[in-house]
Structure formats: structure tokens, C-alpha cells
Short mmCIF file of C-alpha atoms in Angstrom, two decimals:
data_model
loop_
_atom_site.label_atom_id
_atom_site.label_comp_id
_atom_site.label_asym_id
_atom_site.label_seq_id
_atom_site.Cartn_x
_atom_site.Cartn_y
_atom_site.Cartn_z
CA MET T 1 44.39 -11.46 -26.14
CA MET T 2 41.07 -12.10 -27.89
CA LYS T 3 38.13 -10.72 -25.98
CA SER T 4 35.09 -12.89 -25.35
CA CYS T 5 31.40 -12.01 -25.11
CA LYS T 6 30.20 -10.97 -21.65
CA ILE T 7 27.07 -13.09 -22.11
CA CYS T 8 27.99 -16.28 -24.00
CA ASN T 9 31.85 -16.20 -23.97
CA SER T 10 32.00 -16.41 -27.75
CA GLU T 11 35.03 -14.80 -29.40
CA ARG T 12 33.00 -13.93 -32.51
CA LEU T 13 32.81 -10.22 -31.73
CA LYS T 14 32.70 -7.19 -33.97
CA GLU T 15 33.40 -3.58 -33.02
CA ILE T 16 30.87 -1.03 -34.27
CA SER T 17 30.52 2.73 -33.90
CA ILE T 18 27.33 4.62 -33.14
CA GLY T 19 28.12 8.30 -33.02
CA LYS T 20 31.11 8.66 -30.75
CA GLU T 21 30.38 5.42 -28.92
CA ARG T 22 32.12 2.10 -29.57
CA LEU T 23 30.20 -1.13 -28.99
CA PHE T 24 30.82 -4.85 -29.30
CA PHE T 25 28.34 -6.99 -31.22
CA CYS T 26 28.36 -10.76 -30.60
CA PHE T 27 27.55 -12.87 -33.67
CA ASN T 28 26.73 -15.84 -31.43
CA CYS T 29 24.11 -14.42 -29.03
CA SER T 30 23.31 -11.13 -30.86
CA ILE T 31 24.01 -8.90 -27.87
CA TYR T 32 25.38 -5.36 -28.17
CA TYR T 33 27.30 -3.86 -25.26
CA ASN T 34 29.64 -0.98 -24.51
CA ILE T 35 33.35 -1.57 -25.03
CA LYS T 36 34.20 0.67 -22.09
CA PHE T 37 32.56 -0.20 -18.77
CA PRO T 38 32.69 1.91 -15.61
CA THR T 39 34.04 0.30 -12.45
CA GLN T 40 31.62 -1.00 -9.83
CA ASP T 41 32.51 1.94 -7.57
CA GLU T 42 31.83 4.40 -10.40
CA LEU T 43 28.47 2.76 -11.07
CA LYS T 44 27.45 2.84 -7.42
CA ASN T 45 28.45 6.49 -7.11
CA TYR T 46 26.66 7.45 -10.32
CA TYR T 47 23.34 5.80 -9.42
CA SER T 48 23.36 6.60 -5.73
CA LYS T 49 24.27 10.29 -6.11
CA GLU T 50 23.96 11.49 -9.70
CA PHE T 51 21.45 9.51 -11.73
CA SER T 52 17.80 10.48 -11.61
CA PRO T 53 15.24 10.71 -14.44
CA ILE T 54 13.83 13.88 -12.89
CA PRO T 55 14.73 16.42 -10.15
CA ASP T 56 13.71 15.94 -6.53
CA ASN T 57 11.15 18.72 -6.87
CA ILE T 58 7.76 17.29 -5.85
CA LYS T 59 6.08 18.95 -8.85
CA PHE T 60 8.26 16.97 -11.25
CA ILE T 61 7.73 13.77 -9.26
CA GLU T 62 3.96 14.19 -9.49
CA TYR T 63 4.24 15.18 -13.15
CA ARG T 64 5.92 11.87 -13.85
CA ARG T 65 3.41 9.91 -11.76
CA LEU T 66 0.49 11.15 -13.85
CA LEU T 67 2.45 10.74 -17.08
CA LEU T 68 3.15 7.07 -16.28
CA TYR T 69 -0.34 6.25 -15.02
CA PRO T 70 -1.76 4.71 -18.25
CA GLU T 71 1.42 2.67 -18.71
CA GLN T 72 1.28 1.36 -15.14
CA GLN T 73 -2.36 0.35 -15.55
CA ARG T 74 -1.57 -1.69 -18.66
CA LEU T 75 1.26 -3.46 -16.85
CA ILE T 76 -0.91 -4.25 -13.84
CA GLU T 77 -3.68 -5.59 -16.09
CA MET T 78 -1.11 -7.88 -17.72
CA LEU T 79 0.14 -9.17 -14.35
CA ILE T 80 -3.40 -9.82 -13.12
CA LYS T 81 -3.94 -12.16 -16.08
CA PHE T 82 -0.87 -14.20 -15.12
CA LYS T 83 -0.91 -13.91 -11.33
CA PRO T 84 -3.71 -11.94 -9.67
CA PRO T 85 -3.46 -10.61 -6.11
CA PRO T 86 -2.85 -11.52 -3.40
CA ALA T 87 0.76 -11.95 -4.53
CA LYS T 88 4.15 -10.47 -3.65
CA ILE T 89 5.95 -8.19 -6.14
CA LEU T 90 9.59 -7.10 -6.04
CA ASP T 91 10.35 -4.24 -8.44
CA ILE T 92 14.06 -3.90 -9.23
CA GLY T 93 15.11 -0.39 -10.15
CA CYS T 94 11.85 0.91 -8.69
CA ASP T 95 12.85 4.61 -8.83
CA ARG T 96 10.23 6.42 -6.71
CA CYS T 97 7.94 3.37 -6.66
CA TYR T 98 5.48 4.64 -9.24
CA PHE T 99 4.63 1.14 -10.44
CA ILE T 100 4.43 -0.71 -7.13
CA ASP T 101 2.57 2.19 -5.52
CA GLU T 102 -0.19 1.53 -8.07
CA ALA T 103 0.14 -2.27 -7.76
CA ARG T 104 -0.46 -2.23 -4.00
CA ARG T 105 -3.79 -0.47 -4.58
CA TYR T 106 -4.87 -3.63 -6.43
CA GLY T 107 -4.00 -5.86 -3.48
CA TYR T 108 -0.41 -6.81 -4.23
CA GLU T 109 2.18 -6.87 -1.44
CA VAL T 110 5.11 -4.84 -2.76
CA LYS T 111 8.77 -4.12 -2.13
CA GLY T 112 11.46 -2.46 -4.24
CA VAL T 113 15.18 -2.40 -4.92
CA GLU T 114 16.68 0.98 -5.75
CA ILE T 115 20.30 2.12 -5.49
CA SER T 116 19.42 5.83 -5.43
CA GLU T 117 19.24 7.07 -1.86
CA ARG T 118 17.07 10.01 -2.87
CA SER T 119 14.52 7.70 -4.46
CA ARG T 120 14.54 5.31 -1.47
CA ASN T 121 13.94 8.23 0.87
CA PHE T 122 10.88 9.21 -1.15
CA CYS T 123 9.59 5.62 -1.11
CA SER T 124 9.88 5.47 2.66
CA LYS T 125 7.68 8.58 2.91
CA ILE T 126 4.87 6.71 1.16
CA ASN T 127 5.46 3.59 3.30
CA ILE T 128 6.98 1.29 0.68
CA GLU T 129 9.91 -0.81 1.84
CA THR T 130 12.92 -0.58 -0.46
CA TYR T 131 16.45 -1.99 -0.41
CA LYS T 132 19.70 -0.62 -1.79
CA SER T 133 20.76 -4.01 -3.17
CA ILE T 134 19.19 -7.33 -4.06
CA ASP T 135 21.61 -8.88 -1.57
CA GLU T 136 19.62 -7.27 1.26
CA VAL T 137 16.37 -8.96 0.20
CA GLU T 138 15.53 -12.19 2.04
CA ASP T 139 11.96 -12.90 0.87
CA ASN T 140 10.74 -14.98 -2.04
CA PHE T 141 8.32 -13.38 -4.50
CA ASP T 142 5.51 -14.34 -6.82
CA ILE T 143 6.56 -11.67 -9.33
CA ILE T 144 9.87 -9.90 -9.92
CA THR T 145 9.83 -6.97 -12.33
CA LEU T 146 12.69 -5.20 -14.07
CA TRP T 147 11.11 -2.31 -15.93
CA HIS T 148 13.94 -0.72 -17.93
CA SER T 149 16.52 -1.86 -15.39
CA LEU T 150 18.31 -4.79 -17.04
CA GLU T 151 20.15 -2.58 -19.54
CA HIS T 152 21.79 -0.76 -16.60
CA LEU T 153 23.32 -3.92 -15.09
CA SER T 154 26.97 -4.73 -15.72
CA GLU T 155 26.53 -8.50 -15.19
CA PRO T 156 23.01 -9.36 -16.39
CA LEU T 157 23.68 -13.09 -16.74
CA ASN T 158 24.79 -13.52 -13.12
CA TYR T 159 22.12 -11.15 -11.87
CA LEU T 160 19.26 -13.05 -13.50
CA GLN T 161 20.67 -16.37 -12.33
CA ASN T 162 20.84 -15.07 -8.77
CA LEU T 163 17.19 -14.01 -8.96
CA LEU T 164 16.07 -17.61 -9.52
CA CYS T 165 16.31 -18.39 -5.81
CA ARG T 166 14.13 -15.37 -4.96
CA ILE T 167 11.26 -16.38 -7.24
CA LYS T 168 8.68 -18.87 -5.98
CA ASP T 169 8.39 -22.11 -7.94
CA ASP T 170 5.33 -20.87 -9.82
CA GLY T 171 6.56 -17.29 -9.90
CA LEU T 172 7.21 -14.89 -12.76
CA ILE T 173 9.97 -12.56 -13.85
CA CYS T 174 8.89 -9.70 -16.09
CA ILE T 175 11.35 -7.60 -18.09
CA ARG T 176 11.19 -4.50 -20.26
CA VAL T 177 14.21 -3.11 -22.12
CA PRO T 178 14.68 -0.64 -24.98
CA ASN T 179 14.53 -2.37 -28.38
CA PHE T 180 17.91 -1.78 -29.98
CA ASP T 181 16.69 -3.43 -33.18
CA SER T 182 13.82 -1.02 -33.70
CA PHE T 183 13.32 1.07 -36.83
CA TRP T 184 13.72 4.33 -34.91
CA ARG T 185 17.01 3.28 -33.33
CA LYS T 186 18.42 2.33 -36.73
CA LEU T 187 17.22 5.58 -38.28
CA LEU T 188 18.25 7.95 -35.48
CA ARG T 189 21.36 6.03 -34.36
CA SER T 190 23.05 7.98 -31.53
CA ARG T 191 20.13 10.44 -31.38
CA TRP T 192 17.60 7.75 -30.49
CA ILE T 193 15.96 8.66 -27.19
CA TRP T 194 16.96 5.39 -25.46
CA PHE T 195 20.51 5.18 -26.74
CA GLN T 196 22.09 6.21 -23.45
CA PRO T 197 25.53 4.57 -23.26
CA GLN T 198 26.41 6.67 -20.22
CA ASN T 199 24.07 4.42 -18.19
CA HIS T 200 22.83 1.70 -20.59
CA LEU T 201 25.66 -0.83 -20.65
CA PHE T 202 23.92 -3.55 -22.70
CA HIS T 203 21.65 -2.96 -25.70
CA TYR T 204 19.06 -5.67 -26.32
CA THR T 205 17.28 -7.02 -29.34
CA LYS T 206 14.46 -9.54 -29.09
CA LYS T 207 16.87 -12.30 -30.13
CA SER T 208 19.59 -11.37 -27.65
CA LEU T 209 17.09 -11.10 -24.76
CA GLN T 210 15.71 -14.54 -25.67
CA ASN T 211 19.24 -15.96 -25.68
CA LEU T 212 20.04 -14.39 -22.31
CA LEU T 213 16.86 -15.72 -20.70
CA ASN T 214 17.47 -19.21 -22.07
CA LEU T 215 21.02 -19.18 -20.71
CA THR T 216 19.85 -18.10 -17.26
CA GLY T 217 17.26 -20.85 -16.82
CA TYR T 218 13.92 -19.17 -17.51
CA LYS T 219 11.01 -20.42 -19.58
CA ILE T 220 9.72 -17.60 -21.80
CA LEU T 221 5.91 -17.35 -21.73
CA PHE T 222 5.87 -14.50 -24.21
CA ILE T 223 8.23 -11.90 -25.62
CA LYS T 224 7.40 -9.12 -28.06
CA SER T 225 8.35 -5.67 -29.28
CA GLN T 226 5.93 -2.87 -28.50
CA LYS T 227 5.49 0.87 -28.13
CA PRO T 228 5.09 1.57 -24.40
CA ASN T 229 3.57 4.96 -25.12
CA ASN T 230 0.12 5.18 -26.69
CA PHE T 231 -2.30 8.07 -27.10
CA LEU T 232 -3.41 7.81 -23.47
CA THR T 233 0.21 8.16 -22.32
CA LEU T 234 0.64 11.24 -24.50
CA PHE T 235 -2.63 12.73 -23.25
CA ALA T 236 -1.71 12.01 -19.61
CA GLY T 237 1.68 13.67 -20.15
CA LEU T 238 0.16 16.81 -21.65
CA LEU T 239 -2.45 16.94 -18.88
CA SER T 240 0.27 16.53 -16.27
CA ILE T 241 2.24 19.43 -17.78
CA ILE T 242 -0.86 21.65 -17.55
CA ILE T 243 -1.46 20.63 -13.91
CA HIS T 244 2.02 20.46 -12.47
CA MET T 245 4.10 22.87 -14.57
CA LYS T 246 1.78 25.86 -14.94
CA ARG T 247 4.24 28.11 -13.08
CA GLU T 248 7.31 26.89 -14.97
CA LYS T 249 8.95 29.10 -17.58
CA ILE T 250 7.71 28.64 -21.14
CA PHE T 251 11.11 27.28 -22.22
CA GLN T 252 10.91 24.51 -19.61
CA LYS T 253 7.34 23.67 -20.67
CA MET T 254 8.23 23.52 -24.36
CA LYS T 255 11.30 21.39 -23.67
CA THR T 256 9.18 18.92 -21.68
CA ILE T 257 6.48 18.81 -24.37
CA LEU T 258 9.01 18.17 -27.15
CA LYS T 259 10.63 15.37 -25.15
CA LEU T 260 7.20 13.89 -24.48
CA PHE T 261 6.34 13.81 -28.20
CA TYR T 262 9.80 12.52 -29.12
CA GLU T 263 9.53 9.58 -26.72
CA TYR T 264 5.94 8.93 -27.78
CA LEU T 265 7.05 8.70 -31.41
CA THR T 266 10.40 6.89 -31.18
CA GLY T 267 10.31 4.85 -27.97
CA VAL T 268 10.13 1.10 -28.70
CA GLU T 269 10.76 -1.61 -26.11
CA ILE T 270 10.86 -5.38 -25.69
CA ILE T 271 8.69 -6.94 -23.01
CA ALA T 272 9.11 -10.52 -21.76
CA VAL T 273 7.28 -12.60 -19.17
CA CYS T 274 9.03 -15.76 -17.95
CA LYS T 275 8.79 -18.56 -15.40
CA LYS T 276 11.43 -20.73 -13.80
CA ASN T 277 12.38 -23.46 -16.27
#
């Protein structure tokens, strides 16, 4: 039986290989996605128990907080232009609430959704309310953010459609995803830093994200490709290594520094800000 696209139902699909991974590409909506998907139970188990960008060690948590600080400030400045506080933000895939912890200091009322129990436990220690699933959230929000979360979702079309009822009539949804159409991804292929098929199920280009947002009933205010990491991010990361990893072994320090430079150089994302259509 002919397979159909998970986004637009087109049967105009092509199988491609990137390293050892096999993907579908849809000629109709331009989306790339993994041929093999984990089950819902496998996904829940992976994110709730296994997946974490960093260890639970407080030194690594604080290392990442300082590393991300310039990035968070740029994002908050962008949101203030569209919808200044007081306003309510829901951050989906909030990890340890780095972003919304900063946003609340600017006067935003914040909540998060995070499947990882370890991350939710940390968020509760800093008095930020988080939920395991969007289904547990009853409020409506002025801003919903998905910072590098959409690519992890197995049903992005349905998920975004379901979010419509949780956004206020004049509210925003803001999305960032890795740019699968970037020069560095094409050059490095399976070695690109954000080609992570073990947890990235869909791989977005600017065109495919536009198509998805149009299908789900959002009006795109702007969408562009950008490097999330600038010199300030790199400087903050190096400073954070000096502060928080001074007692780590030299191998661990060098590994972290190399990863920092690699992401600084090759990381390219798509950012979109939308309203209800």
C-alpha cells in the first residue's frame, strides 16, 4: 500500500538516506521525516527517563543557564516587541525552565510543559509550575513558545491545531526548529550537530514549516533562518566553563569546549512568530 505524508497526506514521497538513517521527503509540502517512528510508549519512556541535554549535576545545570543567557535575552526582547508584560507565557518542552525563569523576571506570568520528571522536579524547586502533558493545562495564554520542541513531536499537525484553543484571540505562538535546509546540514549530513534522528522525528525547512503553519490555521507574522549562537553566546559558554567546570577533568573541559565551538559554527535554526488566523 502506498504510504502518504504525515503532514499533507500526499503520496508523492521519496526515500532518502543520510548516513545510516532513512527518511521520507514529501514533494508536496517539503517536509522530511523519519521512516521509522518509535511507539508512543517508547517516546514517553525515552523522554521521561532517558532524554536530557545535560546531567542532573547542579554544576552542569548552572553551566547551561549561563551559556543560554544571551540567547534568552534576545528571545525576550523579541517577545516584548510583540506582546510586552504583563502577559502569560506557556513554554512547551521547557526543560529546566531556563527561558521562562528569565521571562518571569521581566514581569511575565509563566508556566511550562515538560515530559521529563527530572526536569519538572527541578522547576518545582524554583517555584515554576510545570505539567507533564499539554492535556493537563487548562489556562489560555498570550504567548505559547516551542523552542526546539516541534521536531520532537510525532504528530505536529494535530498538536499545533490543538494549541489553537489555548491561545488567546490576540495571542502568539513562537517556534524555533533546526534548519534542515542549511548549508552546514547539507555539508555535514549525518554529522551535523542537530541531525538527531533518535529524538528528532521531523526535519524542517523554512518552506515545510510555512506549509505546516498554514495547514494548522496560523497567520505567520515573520519566519526566517538564523544562527541562534552569536559571539556573546560563545563568550558566555566559555565563561561558564571557567566558572562551573574548573574542577572537571581536562578531557571533559576540552570536550565541552569543542562542542560549544561546533554548535556555534554549524547551528542554524528557523524561527517563526504567528497569530491565530
